[in-house]
Short mmCIF file of C-alpha atoms and ligand atoms in Angstrom, two decimals:
data_model
loop_
_atom_site.label_atom_id
_atom_site.label_comp_id
_atom_site.label_asym_id
_atom_site.label_seq_id
_atom_site.Cartn_x
_atom_site.Cartn_y
_atom_site.Cartn_z
CA MET A 1 -3.11 176.39 87.34
CA LYS A 2 -2.77 178.71 84.39
CA ILE A 3 -5.27 181.17 82.98
CA PHE A 4 -5.09 183.35 79.89
CA ASN A 5 -5.63 186.85 81.23
CA SER A 6 -7.21 189.04 78.54
CA TYR A 7 -6.16 192.14 80.47
CA THR A 8 -2.43 191.42 80.24
CA ASN A 9 -2.88 189.39 77.07
CA GLN A 10 -0.86 186.48 78.41
CA ILE A 11 -1.04 183.12 80.14
CA GLU A 12 -0.52 183.58 83.87
CA GLU A 13 -0.30 181.40 86.93
CA PHE A 14 -3.57 181.68 88.84
CA ILE A 15 -3.07 183.10 92.33
CA SER A 16 -6.23 183.99 94.21
CA ILE A 17 -6.35 187.28 96.12
CA HIS A 18 -7.40 185.48 99.31
CA PRO A 19 -6.06 181.99 100.03
CA ARG A 20 -8.46 179.21 98.97
CA LYS A 21 -11.14 181.71 97.97
CA VAL A 22 -12.21 182.89 94.52
CA ASN A 23 -14.53 185.81 93.86
CA MET A 24 -15.87 185.77 90.34
CA TYR A 25 -18.40 187.66 88.29
CA VAL A 26 -19.81 186.84 84.88
CA CYS A 27 -21.95 189.25 82.89
CA GLY A 28 -25.43 187.77 82.76
CA PRO A 29 -28.20 188.01 80.19
CA THR A 30 -30.35 190.98 79.26
CA VAL A 31 -33.70 189.36 79.91
CA TYR A 32 -35.86 190.24 76.90
CA ASN A 33 -35.74 186.94 75.04
CA TYR A 34 -34.84 183.24 75.34
CA ILE A 35 -31.12 182.52 75.23
CA HIS A 36 -29.65 181.03 72.08
CA ILE A 37 -26.84 178.50 72.02
CA GLY A 38 -24.26 181.26 71.50
CA ASN A 39 -25.41 182.84 74.79
CA ALA A 40 -25.18 179.40 76.39
CA ARG A 41 -21.46 179.13 75.67
CA PRO A 42 -20.25 181.47 78.46
CA VAL A 43 -22.96 180.14 80.77
CA VAL A 44 -21.76 176.55 80.43
CA PHE A 45 -18.09 177.45 80.32
CA PHE A 46 -18.00 179.60 83.46
CA ASP A 47 -20.12 177.04 85.29
CA THR A 48 -17.34 174.56 84.41
CA VAL A 49 -14.68 177.00 85.65
CA ARG A 50 -16.50 177.19 88.96
CA ARG A 51 -16.81 173.40 89.18
CA TYR A 52 -13.12 172.89 88.52
CA LEU A 53 -12.04 175.58 91.02
CA GLU A 54 -14.29 173.99 93.64
CA SER A 55 -12.78 170.58 92.91
CA LEU A 56 -9.38 172.13 93.68
CA GLY A 57 -10.69 173.17 97.07
CA TYR A 58 -11.47 176.84 96.43
CA ASP A 59 -14.49 178.39 98.05
CA VAL A 60 -15.99 180.13 95.02
CA LYS A 61 -18.31 183.10 95.34
CA PHE A 62 -19.96 183.19 91.94
CA VAL A 63 -22.11 186.15 90.93
CA SER A 64 -23.86 186.71 87.61
CA ASN A 65 -26.43 189.42 87.09
CA PHE A 66 -29.68 189.91 85.27
CA THR A 67 -29.82 193.08 83.19
CA ASP A 68 -33.49 193.85 83.68
CA VAL A 69 -33.34 197.53 82.70
CA ASP A 70 -32.58 197.98 79.03
CA ASP A 71 -33.98 199.53 75.84
CA LYS A 72 -34.64 196.07 74.40
CA ILE A 73 -36.78 195.10 77.39
CA ILE A 74 -38.71 198.37 77.11
CA GLN A 75 -39.23 197.74 73.40
CA LYS A 76 -40.48 194.22 74.08
CA ALA A 77 -42.81 195.50 76.82
CA ILE A 78 -44.34 197.97 74.38
CA GLU A 79 -44.69 195.28 71.69
CA GLU A 80 -46.34 192.81 74.04
CA ASN A 81 -48.33 195.44 75.93
CA GLU A 82 -46.86 194.32 79.25
CA THR A 83 -44.79 195.94 81.98
CA GLU A 84 -41.00 195.62 81.88
CA LEU A 85 -41.19 193.66 85.12
CA VAL A 86 -43.47 191.01 83.60
CA ILE A 87 -41.21 190.70 80.54
CA SER A 88 -37.99 190.41 82.52
CA GLN A 89 -39.46 187.93 85.02
CA LYS A 90 -40.72 185.75 82.18
CA TYR A 91 -37.25 185.53 80.62
CA ILE A 92 -35.49 185.17 83.97
CA ASN A 93 -37.63 182.08 84.59
CA ALA A 94 -36.90 180.78 81.10
CA PHE A 95 -33.18 181.37 81.65
CA LEU A 96 -33.21 179.45 84.93
CA ASP A 97 -35.03 176.56 83.21
CA ASP A 98 -32.29 176.50 80.57
CA LEU A 99 -29.59 176.58 83.26
CA ASN A 100 -31.14 173.60 85.00
CA ALA A 101 -31.53 171.69 81.76
CA LEU A 102 -27.86 172.35 80.95
CA ASN A 103 -26.91 171.09 84.42
CA CYS A 104 -25.50 174.49 85.42
CA ASN A 105 -25.47 175.36 89.06
CA THR A 106 -28.22 177.90 89.78
CA ASP A 107 -27.35 178.36 93.42
CA TYR A 108 -25.47 181.64 93.18
CA LEU A 109 -26.12 185.33 93.71
CA GLN A 110 -28.11 186.75 90.77
CA PRO A 111 -28.42 190.50 91.33
CA LYS A 112 -30.95 192.40 89.27
CA VAL A 113 -30.27 195.95 88.15
CA THR A 114 -33.67 197.06 89.49
CA GLU A 115 -32.70 195.84 92.96
CA TYR A 116 -29.41 197.76 92.94
CA MET A 117 -30.68 201.10 91.67
CA LYS A 118 -29.84 202.96 94.88
CA GLN A 119 -26.27 201.64 94.84
CA ILE A 120 -25.88 202.36 91.12
CA ILE A 121 -26.97 205.96 91.66
CA GLU A 122 -24.54 206.34 94.56
CA PHE A 123 -21.76 204.90 92.43
CA ILE A 124 -22.47 207.49 89.71
CA GLU A 125 -22.56 210.25 92.36
CA ASP A 126 -19.12 209.14 93.54
CA LEU A 127 -17.78 209.34 90.00
CA ILE A 128 -19.17 212.89 89.67
CA LYS A 129 -17.74 213.89 93.07
CA ASN A 130 -14.32 212.67 91.99
CA ASP A 131 -14.55 214.58 88.73
CA PHE A 132 -14.61 211.45 86.55
CA ALA A 133 -18.18 212.09 85.43
CA TYR A 134 -20.30 215.12 84.53
CA ASP A 135 -23.98 215.87 84.39
CA VAL A 136 -25.40 217.68 81.37
CA ASP A 137 -29.14 218.44 81.65
CA GLY A 138 -29.80 215.24 83.57
CA ASP A 139 -27.60 212.99 81.40
CA VAL A 140 -24.39 211.81 83.06
CA TYR A 141 -21.25 210.89 81.11
CA PHE A 142 -17.94 209.34 82.05
CA ARG A 143 -14.77 211.31 81.25
CA VAL A 144 -12.71 208.74 79.35
CA ASP A 145 -9.62 210.90 78.80
CA LYS A 146 -8.92 210.88 82.55
CA ILE A 147 -8.10 207.16 82.34
CA LYS A 148 -4.50 206.71 81.26
CA ASP A 149 -4.50 203.26 79.69
CA TYR A 150 -8.07 203.23 78.37
CA GLY A 151 -8.21 200.58 75.63
CA LYS A 152 -5.71 198.21 77.25
CA LEU A 153 -8.12 195.29 77.64
CA SER A 154 -9.39 195.40 74.08
CA ASN A 155 -6.02 196.46 72.61
CA ARG A 156 -7.46 199.62 71.19
CA ASN A 157 -5.76 202.88 70.65
CA ILE A 158 -7.47 206.06 71.90
CA ASP A 159 -6.76 208.03 68.69
CA ASP A 160 -8.25 205.27 66.51
CA LEU A 161 -11.25 205.12 68.79
CA ILE A 162 -11.79 208.87 68.57
CA SER A 163 -11.52 208.99 64.79
CA GLY A 164 -13.87 205.98 64.59
CA SER A 165 -16.51 207.64 66.73
CA ARG A 166 -16.66 210.97 64.89
CA VAL A 167 -19.73 210.01 62.90
CA ASP A 168 -21.97 210.03 65.90
CA ILE A 169 -21.08 213.09 67.90
CA ASN A 170 -23.36 213.92 70.78
CA PRO A 171 -22.98 217.67 71.45
CA LYS A 172 -23.52 217.11 75.18
CA LYS A 173 -20.34 215.04 75.47
CA GLU A 174 -16.97 216.65 76.17
CA SER A 175 -15.29 213.97 74.08
CA PRO A 176 -16.81 211.50 71.61
CA LEU A 177 -15.44 208.57 73.66
CA ASP A 178 -17.28 209.54 76.83
CA PHE A 179 -19.98 207.01 77.63
CA THR A 180 -23.36 207.30 79.31
CA LEU A 181 -23.69 206.53 83.01
CA TRP A 182 -27.21 207.87 83.35
CA LYS A 183 -29.73 208.67 80.66
CA LYS A 184 -32.58 211.07 81.26
CA THR A 185 -35.76 209.60 79.82
CA GLU A 186 -39.45 209.26 80.38
CA VAL A 187 -39.93 206.43 77.93
CA GLY A 188 -40.32 203.05 79.60
CA ILE A 189 -39.33 202.15 83.13
CA ASN A 190 -37.40 204.97 84.82
CA PHE A 191 -36.09 205.86 88.23
CA ASP A 192 -35.83 208.97 90.33
CA SER A 193 -32.26 210.20 90.86
CA PRO A 194 -30.43 213.44 91.77
CA PHE A 195 -29.56 213.80 88.07
CA SER A 196 -32.97 213.27 86.48
CA ASN A 197 -35.72 210.72 86.01
CA GLY A 198 -34.08 208.11 83.90
CA ARG A 199 -32.10 204.93 83.95
CA PRO A 200 -28.46 203.83 84.20
CA GLY A 201 -26.20 202.87 81.32
CA TRP A 202 -25.35 199.20 81.03
CA HIS A 203 -21.60 199.74 81.57
CA THR A 204 -22.14 201.21 84.99
CA GLU A 205 -24.60 198.54 86.16
CA CYS A 206 -22.18 195.60 86.30
CA VAL A 207 -19.29 197.52 87.86
CA SER A 208 -21.44 199.09 90.57
CA MET A 209 -23.04 195.76 91.45
CA ILE A 210 -19.58 194.17 91.71
CA ASP A 211 -18.47 197.08 93.88
CA ASN A 212 -21.43 196.64 96.20
CA ILE A 213 -21.31 192.88 96.43
CA PHE A 214 -17.56 192.29 96.75
CA HIS A 215 -16.26 195.67 98.06
CA GLU A 216 -12.82 194.96 96.56
CA GLN A 217 -11.01 193.76 93.47
CA ILE A 218 -12.32 190.35 92.40
CA ASP A 219 -10.31 187.39 91.10
CA ILE A 220 -12.08 186.61 87.83
CA HIS A 221 -14.38 188.62 85.59
CA GLY A 222 -15.79 186.66 82.70
CA GLY A 223 -17.93 187.14 79.64
CA GLY A 224 -18.04 186.77 75.88
CA MET A 225 -15.26 188.20 73.70
CA ASP A 226 -17.77 190.65 72.20
CA LEU A 227 -18.14 192.29 75.63
CA GLN A 228 -14.47 193.33 75.79
CA PHE A 229 -15.24 196.59 74.07
CA PRO A 230 -16.88 198.77 75.06
CA HIS A 231 -18.60 197.03 78.00
CA HIS A 232 -15.64 195.63 79.94
CA GLU A 233 -13.27 198.41 78.93
CA ASN A 234 -15.75 200.86 80.42
CA GLU A 235 -16.20 198.80 83.59
CA ILE A 236 -12.43 198.89 84.09
CA ALA A 237 -12.33 202.66 83.47
CA GLN A 238 -14.89 203.27 86.25
CA SER A 239 -13.09 200.95 88.63
CA LYS A 240 -9.79 202.72 87.96
CA ALA A 241 -11.49 206.05 88.56
CA LEU A 242 -12.82 205.09 91.99
CA HIS A 243 -10.46 202.36 93.21
CA ASN A 244 -7.38 202.60 91.04
CA HIS A 245 -7.49 198.91 90.07
CA SER A 246 -8.66 196.97 87.03
CA LEU A 247 -11.74 195.53 88.80
CA ALA A 248 -10.62 191.91 88.33
CA ARG A 249 -7.19 190.35 88.54
CA TYR A 250 -8.00 187.93 85.69
CA TRP A 251 -10.25 188.83 82.80
CA MET A 252 -11.52 185.81 80.86
CA HIS A 253 -13.36 185.92 77.54
CA ASN A 254 -14.88 183.11 75.55
CA GLY A 255 -14.85 183.07 71.76
CA ARG A 256 -17.87 183.45 69.57
CA LEU A 257 -20.21 180.71 68.49
CA SER A 258 -21.24 181.00 64.86
CA PHE A 259 -23.94 179.26 62.89
CA LYS A 260 -22.67 177.79 59.61
CA ASP A 261 -19.79 180.28 59.85
CA GLU A 262 -22.09 183.28 60.29
CA LYS A 263 -22.78 185.25 63.43
CA MET A 264 -25.87 183.91 65.20
CA SER A 265 -28.27 186.83 65.22
CA LYS A 266 -31.93 187.48 64.94
CA SER A 267 -31.53 189.78 61.96
CA LEU A 268 -29.93 186.93 59.99
CA GLY A 269 -32.71 184.59 61.10
CA ASN A 270 -30.30 181.86 62.22
CA VAL A 271 -30.93 181.82 65.95
CA VAL A 272 -31.14 178.43 67.66
CA PHE A 273 -32.65 178.73 71.13
CA VAL A 274 -31.42 176.46 73.91
CA LYS A 275 -35.02 175.60 74.80
CA ASP A 276 -35.53 174.15 71.30
CA ILE A 277 -32.63 171.71 71.52
CA THR A 278 -33.96 168.41 72.83
CA ASP A 279 -30.61 166.97 73.83
CA LYS A 280 -29.22 169.34 76.46
CA MET A 281 -26.32 167.16 77.67
CA PRO A 282 -24.97 166.67 74.13
CA LEU A 283 -25.25 170.46 73.78
CA ARG A 284 -23.12 170.96 76.89
CA TYR A 285 -20.71 168.33 75.56
CA PHE A 286 -20.55 170.15 72.22
CA LEU A 287 -19.99 173.58 73.83
CA LEU A 288 -17.07 172.21 75.85
CA SER A 289 -15.58 170.22 72.98
CA THR A 290 -13.61 173.25 71.76
CA HIS A 291 -11.27 175.37 73.87
CA TYR A 292 -13.26 178.32 75.18
CA ARG A 293 -11.12 180.98 73.50
CA SER A 294 -11.45 179.42 70.05
CA PRO A 295 -14.39 180.17 67.81
CA LEU A 296 -17.00 177.43 67.70
CA ASN A 297 -19.17 176.66 64.73
CA TYR A 298 -22.61 175.10 65.00
CA ASP A 299 -24.59 173.35 62.30
CA GLU A 300 -27.16 170.60 62.60
CA GLU A 301 -25.02 168.00 60.87
CA SER A 302 -21.96 168.31 63.06
CA PHE A 303 -24.13 168.69 66.16
CA SER A 304 -25.87 165.39 65.37
CA MET A 305 -22.43 163.76 65.48
CA TYR A 306 -21.93 165.10 69.00
CA VAL A 307 -25.34 163.74 69.97
CA LYS A 308 -24.29 160.27 68.77
CA GLU A 309 -20.93 160.52 70.46
CA TRP A 310 -22.58 161.55 73.71
CA GLN A 311 -25.06 158.67 73.52
CA LYS A 312 -22.20 156.19 73.09
CA LEU A 313 -20.37 157.70 76.02
CA GLU A 314 -23.45 157.66 78.24
CA MET A 315 -24.23 154.10 77.22
CA ALA A 316 -20.75 152.89 78.11
CA VAL A 317 -20.98 154.42 81.59
CA LYS A 318 -24.51 153.14 82.18
CA SER A 319 -23.54 149.64 81.02
CA LEU A 320 -20.60 149.68 83.39
CA PHE A 321 -22.81 150.67 86.30
CA LEU A 322 -25.51 148.19 85.29
CA LYS A 323 -22.99 145.36 85.27
CA LEU A 324 -21.80 146.23 88.76
CA ASP A 325 -25.31 146.79 90.05
CA LEU A 326 -26.64 143.53 88.59
CA GLU A 327 -23.90 141.58 90.31
CA LYS A 328 -24.32 143.65 93.48
CA GLN A 329 -20.68 144.66 93.20
CA TYR A 330 -21.01 148.43 92.96
CA ASN A 331 -18.66 150.11 95.42
CA ASP A 332 -18.68 153.88 95.63
CA LEU A 333 -16.03 153.98 98.35
CA ILE A 334 -13.30 152.38 96.30
CA GLU A 335 -9.88 154.07 96.15
CA ILE A 336 -8.48 154.65 92.70
CA ALA A 337 -5.13 152.85 92.73
CA SER A 338 -4.66 151.59 89.20
CA PRO A 339 -1.70 153.43 87.62
CA GLU A 340 -3.42 153.61 84.19
CA ILE A 341 -6.56 155.16 85.65
CA LEU A 342 -4.57 157.57 87.81
CA LYS A 343 -2.70 158.59 84.67
CA GLU A 344 -5.99 159.34 82.88
CA ILE A 345 -7.13 161.50 85.82
CA ASP A 346 -3.78 163.27 85.79
CA ASN A 347 -4.11 164.02 82.09
CA PHE A 348 -7.61 165.31 82.67
CA ASN A 349 -6.52 167.61 85.51
CA LEU A 350 -3.50 168.82 83.55
CA ALA A 351 -5.77 169.80 80.68
CA MET A 352 -8.15 171.65 83.02
CA SER A 353 -5.27 173.42 84.74
CA ASP A 354 -3.96 174.53 81.37
CA ASP A 355 -6.32 177.48 80.91
CA PHE A 356 -9.38 175.20 81.19
CA ASN A 357 -8.60 173.17 78.12
CA THR A 358 -11.88 171.29 78.07
CA ALA A 359 -11.15 169.98 74.57
CA ASN A 360 -8.18 167.99 75.89
CA ALA A 361 -10.10 167.06 79.02
CA ILE A 362 -12.76 165.50 76.78
CA THR A 363 -10.00 163.57 74.99
CA SER A 364 -9.12 162.02 78.37
CA ILE A 365 -12.78 161.12 78.87
CA GLN A 366 -12.92 159.47 75.45
CA SER A 367 -9.76 157.54 76.14
CA LEU A 368 -11.15 156.25 79.43
CA ILE A 369 -14.41 155.30 77.68
CA LYS A 370 -12.38 153.22 75.26
CA THR A 371 -10.79 151.41 78.20
CA ILE A 372 -14.21 150.91 79.81
CA ASN A 373 -15.64 149.40 76.64
CA GLN A 374 -12.67 147.05 76.45
CA SER A 375 -13.04 145.90 80.05
CA LEU A 376 -16.78 145.36 79.57
CA ARG A 377 -15.93 142.83 76.87
CA GLN A 378 -13.27 141.12 78.96
CA LYS A 379 -13.33 138.92 82.04
CA THR A 380 -14.72 140.91 84.94
CA ASN A 381 -12.53 142.41 87.60
CA TYR A 382 -15.01 144.29 89.79
CA ASN A 383 -12.37 146.26 91.58
CA HIS A 384 -11.05 147.59 88.30
CA LEU A 385 -14.52 148.33 86.95
CA ASN A 386 -15.41 150.28 90.10
CA GLN A 387 -12.25 152.36 89.75
CA GLN A 388 -13.05 153.13 86.11
CA LEU A 389 -16.57 154.14 87.03
CA LYS A 390 -15.36 156.41 89.80
CA ALA A 391 -12.81 158.06 87.51
CA ILE A 392 -15.24 158.69 84.66
CA MET A 393 -17.87 160.10 87.04
CA TYR A 394 -15.25 162.42 88.53
CA MET A 395 -14.40 163.81 85.08
CA ALA A 396 -18.02 164.03 83.93
CA ASN A 397 -18.96 165.85 87.12
CA ILE A 398 -16.26 168.51 86.70
CA LEU A 399 -17.44 169.20 83.16
CA GLY A 400 -21.03 169.19 84.42
CA LEU A 401 -21.93 166.32 82.10
CA LYS A 402 -24.77 164.63 83.89
CA ILE A 403 -25.01 160.85 83.65
CA GLN A 404 -27.73 159.44 85.84
CA LEU A 405 -26.88 156.13 87.41
CA ILE A 406 -30.05 154.63 88.82
CA PRO A 407 -29.72 151.55 91.04
CA MET A 408 -32.24 148.86 90.12
CA ASN A 409 -35.11 148.01 92.43
CA SER A 410 -36.72 144.56 92.40
CA GLU A 411 -39.21 145.58 89.72
CA ASP A 412 -36.37 146.80 87.49
CA ARG A 413 -34.51 143.56 88.05
CA ASN A 414 -37.60 141.62 87.02
CA LEU A 415 -37.95 143.65 83.86
CA TYR A 416 -34.28 143.19 83.14
CA GLU A 417 -34.48 139.41 83.49
CA GLN A 418 -37.59 139.30 81.29
CA TRP A 419 -35.78 141.38 78.71
CA GLN A 420 -32.78 139.05 78.70
CA SER A 421 -34.96 135.96 78.33
CA ALA A 422 -37.04 137.59 75.55
CA ARG A 423 -33.78 138.29 73.77
CA SER A 424 -32.44 134.78 74.14
CA SER A 425 -35.74 133.27 72.96
CA LYS A 426 -35.62 135.69 70.01
CA ASN A 427 -38.96 137.27 70.90
CA PHE A 428 -37.84 140.60 69.47
CA SER A 429 -41.06 142.56 69.76
CA LEU A 430 -41.32 141.76 73.47
CA ALA A 431 -37.60 142.42 73.90
CA ASP A 432 -38.00 145.86 72.28
CA GLU A 433 -40.94 146.67 74.50
CA LEU A 434 -39.01 145.71 77.64
CA ARG A 435 -35.93 147.54 76.45
CA LEU A 436 -37.98 150.71 76.03
CA LYS A 437 -39.39 150.35 79.55
CA LEU A 438 -35.92 149.92 81.04
CA SER A 439 -34.61 152.89 79.12
CA GLN A 440 -37.54 155.06 80.26
CA ARG A 441 -36.66 154.11 83.82
CA GLY A 442 -33.11 155.28 83.13
CA ILE A 443 -31.62 151.84 83.75
CA ILE A 444 -30.13 151.37 80.28
ZN1 ZN B 501 -21.44 193.23 82.45
#
């Protein structure tokens, strides 16, 4: 399997640090608002990475944090006259609802910054002890010029960075590039520390949580492309300072999602929240339809095409299952032996092993759907139909595309027969009514 490693800027063969085990960390949300569909892109993509790695037999330890200490949360708490804890819990719950609706696994370690404060403070103390950080009147900064290849991940040059940062010189810093590890403050939620009452900087939160949870270099660190600099660059700098490694062996970054070719942002008023999209599976399908490193553009018109495409796909699979279920021929234990179907699965796996090319993987799904639709029109070979169903469910499951196949009970069968006879006697209003009932039960 090959992965594009942002750190080395090249496609590399994936070799896990420990055999059959993958440790991965993805930067999670700052919980002060609902997530928009741009935020959902890494969430859905890295959930898919985990699913595919697990399908290959890896035991994946997946960790993604909640940033629940942040200026934006404090601001929101002031605006809504609430505590930071109430605000962050509200949006953590909303985030988990969105994850469930997007069929993302939620059963993973979700550390909160507030729960790791002791470890974060110790991590900063270690950096000071090793001379990589300094305390000025209760503010602690990281000494960037002690890190030789600072800028490697984001392909930035130190001199350019310095000249670019001249405008905003903080007299407390030794160098304009030095970043905050601890900020002394009495505004909003703050914590007692040997430096001052204050709170940690975002860049030190993720790296110290990784350090405390994994205790070693991890396999994969993921996040959006916009986190490469300064967030991930600064995580790497701290890891190099204390452990002399780049924190993760593979750094993976997904491209940006734009809205009608503009950045999705609140100031532009073009934010689409995940919670406001009715069709969550088509959204997942849309987010995976483009390779994760490419930019993705959202607008209502093109999204509605994905919704239609998804409905066709779902209908084909449900019709296939319905046919087998009606004839009591559904067989989950069937072995896939047909060379054409095995070829489709091969193509799917090849695409996924090629730096998680979900766009090509979806092409395999569409091709199999075409075959399914053809076989549904032809003379029935149950064995073949069962193999097709098994193959399409395998692919859908790896991409996390949920298609519910509900076996009919006797009541459903009754409704189904009534529907068929209403159709053949051209009683369309009754047929529509029965059709709606069957669709509400998830049968068709
Ligand atoms: Zn992070």
